[in-house]
CSV table of C-alpha atoms in Angstrom, one decimal:
chain,number,residue,atom,x,y,z
A,290,UNK,CA,13.5,-23.1,-0.2
A,291,UNK,CA,10.4,-21.3,-0.9
A,292,UNK,CA,10.6,-19.1,2.6
A,293,UNK,CA,14.2,-18.1,1.6
A,294,UNK,CA,15.5,-14.6,1.7
A,295,UNK,CA,15.9,-13.9,-1.0
A,296,UNK,CA,15.5,-10.1,-2.0
A,297,UNK,CA,19.3,-8.8,-0.9
A,298,UNK,CA,21.7,-6.8,-2.7
A,299,UNK,CA,23.0,-8.4,-5.1
A,300,UNK,CA,21.6,-6.0,-8.2
A,301,UNK,CA,21.7,-9.7,-10.6
A,302,UNK,CA,20.0,-12.1,-8.9
A,303,UNK,CA,17.0,-9.5,-8.3
A,304,UNK,CA,16.6,-8.6,-12.3
A,305,UNK,CA,16.9,-12.7,-12.6
A,306,UNK,CA,14.0,-12.9,-10.1
A,307,UNK,CA,12.0,-10.5,-12.1
A,308,UNK,CA,12.9,-12.1,-15.5
A,309,UNK,CA,11.2,-14.8,-14.3
A,310,UNK,CA,8.0,-13.4,-11.8
A,311,UNK,CA,7.5,-11.9,-15.9
A,312,UNK,CA,7.5,-15.1,-18.1
A,313,UNK,CA,5.0,-16.6,-14.9
A,314,UNK,CA,1.8,-14.6,-15.1
A,315,UNK,CA,0.5,-12.7,-18.0
A,316,UNK,CA,0.4,-9.4,-18.2
A,317,UNK,CA,-2.4,-8.1,-19.8
A,318,UNK,CA,-3.3,-4.3,-20.0
A,319,UNK,CA,-5.4,-3.4,-17.2
A,320,UNK,CA,-2.0,-4.7,-15.0
A,321,UNK,CA,-2.0,-2.3,-11.9
A,322,UNK,CA,2.0,-1.0,-13.8
A,323,UNK,CA,0.4,0.0,-16.7
A,324,UNK,CA,-2.5,1.8,-15.7
A,325,UNK,CA,0.3,3.3,-13.0
A,326,UNK,CA,2.7,4.1,-16.2
A,327,UNK,CA,0.3,7.3,-17.1
A,328,UNK,CA,1.7,8.9,-13.5
A,329,UNK,CA,5.0,8.0,-13.4
A,330,UNK,CA,4.2,6.3,-10.1
A,331,UNK,CA,2.2,3.5,-8.4
A,332,UNK,CA,-0.3,4.9,-5.8
A,333,UNK,CA,-1.3,1.8,-3.9
A,334,UNK,CA,-3.9,2.3,-1.0
A,335,UNK,CA,-3.7,-0.1,1.3
A,336,UNK,CA,-5.9,-0.9,5.2
A,337,UNK,CA,-5.1,-3.4,7.1
A,338,UNK,CA,-7.9,-3.1,10.6
A,339,UNK,CA,-6.1,-5.8,13.2
A,340,UNK,CA,-2.3,-6.4,14.2
A,341,UNK,CA,-1.7,-10.2,11.6
A,342,UNK,CA,-3.4,-7.8,8.9
A,343,UNK,CA,-0.8,-5.1,9.8
A,344,UNK,CA,2.2,-7.4,9.1
A,345,UNK,CA,0.9,-8.7,6.5
A,346,UNK,CA,-0.1,-5.1,5.2
A,347,UNK,CA,4.1,-3.8,6.5
A,348,UNK,CA,5.0,-6.5,4.1
A,349,UNK,CA,3.2,-6.0,0.9
A,350,UNK,CA,4.3,-2.9,1.0
A,351,UNK,CA,8.7,-3.9,1.2
A,352,UNK,CA,7.6,-6.4,-1.5
A,353,UNK,CA,6.0,-3.4,-4.1
A,354,UNK,CA,8.7,-1.2,-3.5
A,355,UNK,CA,11.5,-4.0,-3.8
A,356,UNK,CA,9.4,-5.8,-7.5
A,357,UNK,CA,7.3,-2.7,-8.7
A,358,UNK,CA,9.6,-0.8,-11.6
A,359,UNK,CA,7.5,2.8,-10.7
A,360,UNK,CA,8.0,4.8,-7.8
A,361,UNK,CA,5.2,4.0,-4.9
A,362,UNK,CA,3.4,6.0,-2.6
A,363,UNK,CA,1.3,4.1,0.3
A,364,UNK,CA,-1.2,5.5,2.1
A,365,UNK,CA,-4.7,4.1,4.2
A,366,UNK,CA,-4.5,2.7,7.4
A,367,UNK,CA,-2.6,0.9,9.0
A,368,UNK,CA,-0.6,0.4,12.6
A,369,UNK,CA,3.4,0.5,13.5
A,370,UNK,CA,4.3,-1.9,11.6
A,371,UNK,CA,3.3,-0.4,8.0
A,372,UNK,CA,4.1,3.2,9.8
A,373,UNK,CA,7.4,1.4,9.9
A,374,UNK,CA,7.4,0.8,6.2
A,375,UNK,CA,6.1,5.2,5.9
A,376,UNK,CA,2.8,4.5,5.9
A,377,UNK,CA,1.1,7.9,7.9
A,378,UNK,CA,-2.1,6.4,8.8
A,379,UNK,CA,-5.1,7.5,8.6
A,380,UNK,CA,-6.2,6.9,12.6
A,381,UNK,CA,-5.1,4.0,15.3
A,382,UNK,CA,-5.7,0.5,13.6
A,383,UNK,CA,-7.5,0.0,17.1
A,384,UNK,CA,-10.9,2.2,15.9
A,385,UNK,CA,-11.5,-0.9,14.0
A,386,UNK,CA,-10.2,-3.9,15.0
A,387,UNK,CA,-13.4,-5.2,16.3
A,388,UNK,CA,-14.6,-9.2,16.0
A,389,UNK,CA,-17.4,-11.0,16.5
A,390,UNK,CA,-21.2,-9.7,15.8
A,391,UNK,CA,-22.7,-8.8,19.0
A,392,UNK,CA,-19.4,-7.1,20.2
A,393,UNK,CA,-19.2,-4.6,17.4
A,394,UNK,CA,-23.1,-3.1,18.1
A,395,UNK,CA,-21.4,0.3,20.7
A,396,UNK,CA,-18.8,0.7,18.3
A,397,UNK,CA,-21.6,0.8,15.2
A,398,UNK,CA,-21.4,4.7,15.0
A,399,UNK,CA,-16.7,5.1,15.4
A,400,UNK,CA,-17.3,2.7,12.7
A,401,UNK,CA,-19.4,4.7,10.7
A,402,UNK,CA,-17.3,7.3,10.7
A,403,UNK,CA,-14.1,6.0,10.3
A,404,UNK,CA,-15.6,3.5,7.2
A,405,UNK,CA,-17.1,7.4,5.8
A,406,UNK,CA,-13.8,8.5,7.0
A,407,UNK,CA,-11.1,5.8,4.6
A,408,UNK,CA,-13.6,5.9,1.4
A,409,UNK,CA,-13.2,10.2,1.2
A,410,UNK,CA,-9.4,9.3,1.9
A,411,UNK,CA,-9.2,6.6,-1.5
A,412,UNK,CA,-11.3,9.0,-3.3
A,413,UNK,CA,-9.1,12.3,-2.8
A,414,UNK,CA,-6.0,9.9,-3.2
A,415,UNK,CA,-6.8,8.2,-6.6
A,416,UNK,CA,-5.1,5.1,-6.3
A,417,UNK,CA,-4.6,2.6,-9.2
A,418,UNK,CA,-4.3,0.1,-6.8
A,419,UNK,CA,-6.7,-0.9,-3.0
A,420,UNK,CA,-5.6,-3.5,-1.1
A,421,UNK,CA,-6.8,-4.6,2.0
A,422,UNK,CA,-6.1,-6.7,4.8
A,423,UNK,CA,-8.3,-9.7,6.2
A,424,UNK,CA,-10.9,-7.8,8.8
A,425,UNK,CA,-13.7,-8.9,5.7
A,426,UNK,CA,-16.4,-6.4,8.1
A,427,UNK,CA,-15.0,-3.5,7.0
A,428,UNK,CA,-12.6,-4.0,4.6
A,429,UNK,CA,-15.9,-5.9,2.0
A,430,UNK,CA,-17.9,-2.7,3.5
A,431,UNK,CA,-14.8,-0.2,2.2
A,432,UNK,CA,-14.6,-1.6,-0.6
A,433,UNK,CA,-17.8,-2.0,-1.4
A,434,UNK,CA,-18.7,1.2,-1.1
A,435,UNK,CA,-15.4,2.6,-2.7
A,436,UNK,CA,-16.7,0.9,-5.7
A,437,UNK,CA,-19.5,1.9,-5.7
A,438,UNK,CA,-19.1,5.7,-5.6
A,439,UNK,CA,-17.0,5.4,-8.5
A,440,UNK,CA,-19.9,3.6,-10.6
A,441,UNK,CA,-21.6,7.0,-9.4
A,442,UNK,CA,-19.5,9.3,-10.3
A,443,UNK,CA,-18.0,8.0,-13.7
A,444,UNK,CA,-14.3,7.5,-12.3
A,445,UNK,CA,-12.2,4.8,-13.3
A,446,UNK,CA,-12.1,2.1,-10.4
A,447,UNK,CA,-8.9,1.0,-8.9
A,448,UNK,CA,-8.4,-2.8,-8.3
A,449,UNK,CA,-9.8,-4.4,-5.7
A,450,UNK,CA,-7.3,-7.0,-3.8
A,451,UNK,CA,-8.1,-8.5,-0.9
A,452,UNK,CA,-5.2,-10.9,1.4
A,453,UNK,CA,-6.8,-13.4,3.3
A,454,UNK,CA,-9.6,-14.9,2.4
A,455,UNK,CA,-12.5,-15.0,3.6
A,456,UNK,CA,-13.2,-19.4,5.6
A,457,UNK,CA,-16.0,-19.7,3.3
A,458,UNK,CA,-15.2,-23.8,3.8
A,459,UNK,CA,-16.5,-23.1,7.9
A,460,UNK,CA,-19.5,-21.6,6.9
A,461,UNK,CA,-23.2,-22.5,5.5
A,462,UNK,CA,-23.6,-20.7,1.8
A,463,UNK,CA,-20.2,-19.9,2.4
A,464,UNK,CA,-19.1,-20.9,-1.1
A,465,UNK,CA,-21.7,-19.4,-2.8
A,466,UNK,CA,-21.5,-15.9,-1.0
A,467,UNK,CA,-18.2,-16.1,-3.1
A,468,UNK,CA,-19.5,-15.5,-5.7
A,469,UNK,CA,-21.7,-11.6,-4.6
A,470,UNK,CA,-17.1,-10.5,-4.1
A,471,UNK,CA,-18.2,-10.6,-7.5
A,472,UNK,CA,-18.7,-6.7,-7.5
A,473,UNK,CA,-16.0,-4.9,-5.5
A,474,UNK,CA,-13.6,-7.6,-5.3
A,475,UNK,CA,-11.3,-8.1,-8.7
A,476,UNK,CA,-8.3,-10.9,-7.2
A,477,UNK,CA,-8.0,-12.5,-4.3
A,478,UNK,CA,-4.5,-13.3,-2.1
A,479,UNK,CA,-5.5,-17.1,0.3
A,480,UNK,CA,-2.8,-18.7,2.1
A,481,UNK,CA,-5.1,-21.6,2.9
A,482,UNK,CA,-3.6,-23.8,-1.3
A,483,UNK,CA,-7.4,-25.0,-1.6
A,484,UNK,CA,-9.5,-21.5,-1.7
A,485,UNK,CA,-7.4,-21.2,-5.2
A,486,UNK,CA,-9.7,-23.2,-7.2
A,487,UNK,CA,-12.3,-23.1,-4.9
A,488,UNK,CA,-12.5,-19.9,-5.7
A,489,UNK,CA,-11.9,-19.5,-9.5
A,490,UNK,CA,-14.3,-22.6,-9.9
A,491,UNK,CA,-16.5,-18.7,-8.6
A,492,UNK,CA,-15.9,-16.9,-11.1
A,493,UNK,CA,-13.3,-15.2,-9.0
A,494,UNK,CA,-9.6,-14.5,-10.1
A,495,UNK,CA,-7.0,-15.8,-7.1
A,496,UNK,CA,-3.5,-16.5,-6.6
A,497,UNK,CA,-2.9,-18.7,-3.8
A,498,UNK,CA,0.7,-17.1,-1.3
A,499,UNK,CA,1.1,-18.9,0.9
A,500,UNK,CA,0.5,-19.4,4.8
A,501,UNK,CA,2.2,-15.4,6.0
A,502,UNK,CA,3.2,-17.0,9.3
A,503,UNK,CA,5.2,-19.3,7.7
A,504,UNK,CA,7.4,-15.5,6.7
A,505,UNK,CA,8.7,-15.0,10.1
A,506,UNK,CA,12.0,-17.4,9.6
A,507,UNK,CA,12.5,-14.5,7.5
A,508,UNK,CA,12.9,-12.3,9.6
A,509,UNK,CA,14.0,-14.4,12.5
A,510,UNK,CA,17.3,-13.3,13.5
A,511,UNK,CA,19.8,-16.6,14.9
A,512,UNK,CA,17.5,-18.7,12.8
A,513,UNK,CA,19.1,-22.2,12.9
A,514,UNK,CA,19.1,-22.8,9.3
A,515,UNK,CA,16.2,-23.8,9.9
A,516,UNK,CA,15.1,-23.5,6.4
A,517,UNK,CA,14.8,-26.8,5.4
A,518,UNK,CA,11.9,-27.8,8.2
A,519,UNK,CA,10.3,-25.1,8.1
A,520,UNK,CA,10.7,-24.5,12.5
A,521,UNK,CA,12.4,-21.3,14.9
A,522,UNK,CA,14.4,-21.8,17.1
A,523,UNK,CA,14.9,-19.3,19.5
A,524,UNK,CA,17.5,-19.1,22.0
A,525,UNK,CA,15.5,-20.3,25.5
A,526,UNK,CA,18.9,-19.9,27.3
A,527,UNK,CA,19.2,-15.9,26.5
A,528,UNK,CA,16.0,-16.1,28.0
A,529,UNK,CA,15.7,-17.8,31.5
A,530,UNK,CA,19.3,-16.4,31.9
A,531,UNK,CA,18.4,-12.8,31.2
A,532,UNK,CA,14.5,-13.4,33.8
A,533,UNK,CA,16.6,-15.0,36.2
A,534,UNK,CA,13.3,-18.3,35.7
A,535,UNK,CA,13.3,-22.0,35.1
A,536,UNK,CA,9.8,-22.7,34.1
A,537,UNK,CA,7.4,-20.6,31.8
A,538,UNK,CA,4.8,-21.1,30.4
A,539,UNK,CA,3.4,-18.8,27.4
A,540,UNK,CA,-0.3,-16.7,27.7
A,541,UNK,CA,-1.1,-15.5,24.3
A,542,UNK,CA,-4.5,-13.1,24.8
A,543,UNK,CA,-5.5,-11.9,21.8
A,544,UNK,CA,-4.5,-8.6,19.7
A,545,UNK,CA,-8.5,-7.1,19.7
A,546,UNK,CA,-8.8,-5.1,23.3
A,547,UNK,CA,-12.6,-7.0,23.6
A,548,UNK,CA,-11.3,-10.4,22.7
A,549,UNK,CA,-8.1,-9.0,25.5
A,550,UNK,CA,-10.4,-8.1,28.0
A,551,UNK,CA,-12.8,-11.5,27.6
A,552,UNK,CA,-9.8,-14.2,28.0
A,553,UNK,CA,-7.4,-12.2,30.2
A,554,UNK,CA,-9.6,-13.2,33.8
A,555,UNK,CA,-9.9,-16.3,32.3
A,556,UNK,CA,-6.1,-17.1,31.8
A,557,UNK,CA,-5.8,-15.6,34.9
A,558,UNK,CA,-8.4,-17.8,37.1
A,559,UNK,CA,-6.1,-20.7,35.0
A,560,UNK,CA,-2.8,-19.8,36.8
A,561,UNK,CA,-5.0,-19.7,40.2
A,562,UNK,CA,-5.8,-23.0,39.1
A,563,UNK,CA,-2.5,-24.5,38.4
A,564,UNK,CA,-0.2,-22.6,41.4
A,565,UNK,CA,-0.5,-25.3,43.7
A,566,UNK,CA,0.5,-28.7,41.2
A,567,UNK,CA,3.2,-26.0,39.5
A,568,UNK,CA,4.5,-23.1,42.3
A,569,UNK,CA,7.8,-21.8,40.3
A,570,UNK,CA,5.7,-21.6,36.9
A,571,UNK,CA,6.3,-18.0,35.0
A,572,UNK,CA,4.1,-17.0,32.9
A,573,UNK,CA,5.7,-14.9,29.8
A,574,UNK,CA,2.1,-12.9,28.6
A,575,UNK,CA,2.4,-12.0,24.7
A,576,UNK,CA,1.5,-8.2,24.9
A,577,UNK,CA,0.1,-7.1,21.1
A,578,UNK,CA,1.2,-4.3,19.6
A,579,UNK,CA,-2.1,-2.3,20.2
A,580,UNK,CA,-2.1,0.3,22.7
A,581,UNK,CA,-5.3,-0.9,23.8
A,582,UNK,CA,-4.0,-3.8,24.7
A,583,UNK,CA,-1.2,-3.4,26.0
A,584,UNK,CA,-2.3,-0.5,28.7
A,585,UNK,CA,-4.9,-2.6,29.8
A,586,UNK,CA,-2.4,-5.7,30.1
A,587,UNK,CA,-0.5,-3.7,31.8
A,588,UNK,CA,-3.3,-2.7,34.7
A,589,UNK,CA,-3.9,-6.4,34.9
A,590,UNK,CA,-0.2,-8.2,35.7
A,591,UNK,CA,-0.7,-6.3,38.3
A,592,UNK,CA,-2.7,-8.8,40.7
A,593,UNK,CA,-1.5,-11.5,38.2
A,594,UNK,CA,-1.6,-14.4,40.7
A,595,UNK,CA,1.6,-15.9,39.3
A,596,UNK,CA,4.8,-13.6,38.5
A,597,UNK,CA,4.8,-12.5,35.0
A,598,UNK,CA,7.3,-11.3,32.2
A,599,UNK,CA,5.7,-9.6,29.2
A,600,UNK,CA,6.1,-9.8,25.8
A,601,UNK,CA,6.1,-7.0,23.4
A,602,UNK,CA,5.0,-8.3,20.8
A,603,UNK,CA,7.0,-5.6,18.5
A,604,UNK,CA,10.3,-8.3,18.6
A,605,UNK,CA,10.2,-11.4,17.2
A,606,UNK,CA,13.7,-12.6,18.5
A,607,UNK,CA,11.9,-12.1,21.8
A,608,UNK,CA,8.8,-13.7,21.0
A,609,UNK,CA,10.2,-17.2,19.3
A,610,UNK,CA,13.3,-16.9,22.5
A,611,UNK,CA,10.3,-17.5,25.3
A,612,UNK,CA,8.8,-20.0,22.9
A,613,UNK,CA,11.9,-21.8,22.7
A,614,UNK,CA,12.3,-21.4,26.8
A,615,UNK,CA,8.7,-22.7,27.1
A,616,UNK,CA,6.7,-26.8,28.3
A,617,UNK,CA,3.6,-25.5,27.2
A,618,UNK,CA,1.2,-22.6,25.8
A,619,UNK,CA,-2.7,-21.3,26.2
A,620,UNK,CA,-3.2,-19.3,23.1
A,621,UNK,CA,-6.6,-17.4,22.9
A,622,UNK,CA,-8.1,-18.6,18.8
A,623,UNK,CA,-6.5,-16.6,16.0
A,624,UNK,CA,-2.5,-16.5,13.6
A,625,UNK,CA,-0.2,-17.1,17.1
A,626,UNK,CA,-2.0,-21.1,16.7
A,627,UNK,CA,0.4,-21.1,14.1
A,628,UNK,CA,3.2,-19.3,15.4
A,629,UNK,CA,3.4,-22.2,17.7
A,630,UNK,CA,3.4,-25.5,15.6
A,631,UNK,CA,6.4,-22.8,13.4
A,632,UNK,CA,8.2,-23.5,17.1
A,633,UNK,CA,7.2,-26.5,17.8
A,634,UNK,CA,5.2,-25.8,21.4
A,635,UNK,CA,2.6,-26.9,22.1
A,636,UNK,CA,0.0,-25.8,23.3
A,637,UNK,CA,-3.9,-25.2,24.2
A,638,UNK,CA,-6.6,-23.3,22.2
A,639,UNK,CA,-9.3,-21.1,24.3
A,640,UNK,CA,-11.9,-19.0,22.3
A,641,UNK,CA,-15.3,-17.4,24.4
A,642,UNK,CA,-17.5,-14.8,22.7
A,643,UNK,CA,-20.0,-13.0,23.9
A,644,UNK,CA,-23.0,-15.4,24.2
A,645,UNK,CA,-25.5,-14.6,21.3
A,646,UNK,CA,-21.8,-14.4,19.1
A,647,UNK,CA,-21.5,-17.9,20.3
A,648,UNK,CA,-24.7,-19.1,19.0
A,649,UNK,CA,-24.7,-17.2,15.9
A,650,UNK,CA,-21.2,-19.3,15.5
A,651,UNK,CA,-22.7,-22.6,16.7
A,652,UNK,CA,-25.1,-22.2,14.3
A,653,UNK,CA,-23.5,-21.5,11.0
A,654,UNK,CA,-20.1,-23.2,11.5
A,655,UNK,CA,-20.2,-26.3,10.0
A,656,UNK,CA,-16.5,-27.5,11.0
A,657,UNK,CA,-15.6,-29.4,14.5
A,658,UNK,CA,-12.0,-26.5,14.7
A,659,UNK,CA,-11.7,-22.8,16.0
A,660,UNK,CA,-7.5,-23.7,14.8
A,661,UNK,CA,-6.0,-24.3,11.7
A,662,UNK,CA,-3.2,-27.3,12.7
A,663,UNK,CA,-7.0,-28.7,14.1
A,664,UNK,CA,-9.2,-28.2,10.4
A,665,UNK,CA,-6.0,-28.4,8.5
A,666,UNK,CA,-5.4,-31.7,9.9
A,667,UNK,CA,-9.3,-33.0,10.2
A,668,UNK,CA,-8.1,-34.1,14.0
A,669,UNK,CA,-8.0,-32.8,17.2
A,670,UNK,CA,-4.2,-32.4,17.5
A,671,UNK,CA,-4.2,-29.5,19.6
A,672,UNK,CA,-6.6,-29.5,22.8
A,673,UNK,CA,-9.6,-26.7,22.2
A,674,UNK,CA,-11.7,-25.2,25.0
A,675,UNK,CA,-14.4,-23.5,22.8
A,676,UNK,CA,-17.7,-21.3,24.6
A,677,UNK,CA,-19.5,-22.9,27.7
A,678,UNK,CA,-16.6,-25.3,28.4
A,679,UNK,CA,-13.4,-22.9,28.0
A,680,UNK,CA,-13.5,-22.3,31.9
A,681,UNK,CA,-10.1,-21.6,34.1
A,682,UNK,CA,-10.9,-25.2,35.7
A,683,UNK,CA,-10.4,-26.9,31.8
A,684,UNK,CA,-7.8,-25.0,31.1
A,685,UNK,CA,-6.0,-25.7,34.3
A,686,UNK,CA,-6.7,-29.4,33.1
A,687,UNK,CA,-5.6,-29.6,30.2
A,688,UNK,CA,-2.5,-27.5,31.0
A,689,UNK,CA,-1.1,-29.8,33.5
A,690,UNK,CA,-2.2,-32.8,31.0
A,691,UNK,CA,0.1,-31.1,28.5
A,692,UNK,CA,2.5,-30.7,31.1
A,693,UNK,CA,2.9,-33.8,32.5
A,694,UNK,CA,2.5,-36.2,29.5
A,695,UNK,CA,5.3,-36.2,26.9
A,696,UNK,CA,3.5,-38.2,24.8
A,697,UNK,CA,0.9,-35.5,24.0
A,698,UNK,CA,3.4,-33.0,23.7
A,699,UNK,CA,5.4,-34.9,21.8
A,700,UNK,CA,1.8,-35.7,19.7
A,701,UNK,CA,1.3,-31.7,19.2
A,702,UNK,CA,5.7,-31.6,17.7
A,703,UNK,CA,5.2,-34.8,15.5
A,704,UNK,CA,2.0,-33.3,13.5
A,705,UNK,CA,3.1,-29.3,13.8
A,706,UNK,CA,6.1,-30.9,11.1
A,707,UNK,CA,2.5,-32.4,8.6
A,708,UNK,CA,0.6,-29.2,9.0
A,709,UNK,CA,3.9,-26.8,8.0
A,710,UNK,CA,3.9,-29.4,5.4
A,711,UNK,CA,0.7,-28.3,4.1
A,712,UNK,CA,1.2,-24.7,4.0
A,713,UNK,CA,4.7,-24.8,2.2
A,714,UNK,CA,4.6,-26.6,-1.0
A,715,UNK,CA,7.5,-28.5,-2.6
A,716,UNK,CA,7.6,-25.7,-5.6
A,717,UNK,CA,4.6,-23.9,-4.9
A,718,UNK,CA,2.4,-23.3,-7.5
A,719,UNK,CA,2.0,-19.8,-8.6
A,720,UNK,CA,-1.9,-19.5,-10.2
A,721,UNK,CA,-2.6,-15.2,-11.7
A,722,UNK,CA,-6.3,-14.7,-13.2
A,723,UNK,CA,-4.7,-14.1,-16.5
A,724,UNK,CA,-6.2,-14.5,-20.6
A,725,UNK,CA,-6.4,-17.7,-19.7
A,726,UNK,CA,-6.6,-19.2,-16.4
A,727,UNK,CA,-2.7,-21.1,-15.1
A,728,UNK,CA,-0.1,-22.5,-13.0
A,729,UNK,CA,3.3,-21.9,-13.2
A,730,UNK,CA,5.8,-23.1,-10.7
A,731,UNK,CA,7.6,-21.0,-9.1
A,732,UNK,CA,10.1,-21.0,-6.1
A,733,UNK,CA,12.3,-19.6,-3.4
A,734,UNK,CA,9.6,-16.7,-3.1
A,735,UNK,CA,8.1,-15.5,-0.2
A,736,UNK,CA,4.5,-14.4,0.4
A,737,UNK,CA,4.3,-11.3,0.4
A,738,UNK,CA,6.6,-10.8,-3.1
A,739,UNK,CA,4.4,-13.6,-4.3
A,740,UNK,CA,1.2,-11.4,-2.9
A,741,UNK,CA,2.8,-8.0,-4.4
A,742,UNK,CA,3.9,-9.4,-7.8
A,743,UNK,CA,-0.2,-10.7,-8.3
A,744,UNK,CA,-0.6,-6.8,-6.7
A,745,UNK,CA,1.5,-5.6,-9.9
A,746,UNK,CA,1.1,-7.9,-12.1
A,747,UNK,CA,-2.0,-9.7,-12.4
A,748,UNK,CA,-4.9,-9.1,-14.9
A,749,UNK,CA,-8.0,-6.8,-14.1
A,750,UNK,CA,-11.3,-8.1,-14.9
A,751,UNK,CA,-12.2,-3.7,-15.4
A,752,UNK,CA,-11.8,-4.0,-19.3
């Protein structure tokens, strides 16, 4: 099956996988492996600008080391998980973990300094491959300036890969802007099945690798043999027993300091509204592995209106144990909505931003939803409280309905099965831009392994 962990100590199994992958991808003379062969090592400069990107980046690093026929050396910017894979990050990932338009203004100077530092480090490292992960505000500026600098200085440009396609399908004129990426992106690694085809129709090489959240199943210890249903069942009893509690709600306020400082007070007031109806409710607050976020939440929970358990973001086991023990969750919009699908945990999605950012979103957005499950199903299965409607009283009302109504919760659980099905074709079609467009089935492979193989062997446009 697609999510199965297939790399192990069995050398014969690994060799068979390599042979199958080689048949799947047409290796051009401009593949990363061929470019690196003269140096007897593959140098990869990798940049992730937020916690979810750090997770993706660490998995790709691990897969590249397993699949590459050459030793791999990394440099770049990442968080704790990428550093655990051996990256010596240029600066803390928190320095560029900013989302929004007006929210970025106070950090513009710092942003410029870090951008210049990253470009200079990449030029000095002389990579064969540059991989940016999401965070398109920083990533695209970096790739664009790096490519321009290489051209100006008469240098051979490294191959540019970007993991997580920009959400062109969500914005007015979004698809038209894909053509602009041709100047500085050689290949896009897409996480939604329809994205790769649209990218290729606009002249941009692309590969559908699968949604990275599904890889949590491979990383989760103690999974209940759920690869057939793509569900992670944590140990609810252990979580409840460890903390001596009986009723839990999971809160996920976000991974960036700006969104956490905006959403956490709203969540606190929401719990105040719920206290009367659920006096014994304990809050499991999931804390992203971002030092600024950790420091903020440590101080903020001192005034929390109910009992609190802090769940560290780096622990998959504790995270999914908490999800299994929870009756519902309250989430800031983001990747966590997909984690709720894997855990089959009913939730409410909330989102607030700077007023001017919200006005821009209202004007430019062409889809009515913000959470990926609702977007994929084109239905408001998950309640969303957005912008001016995102108030403590509104959130409390939605959560109360969800806690008390078994049918509402069951509706979300059933819908989660459909969402996962959309993101994990029974036999994934891996499409790469080679000497001709081709789509060949390759099963039993994680998203990071598919991404790594595309990076190693897909065709470059730099001929």
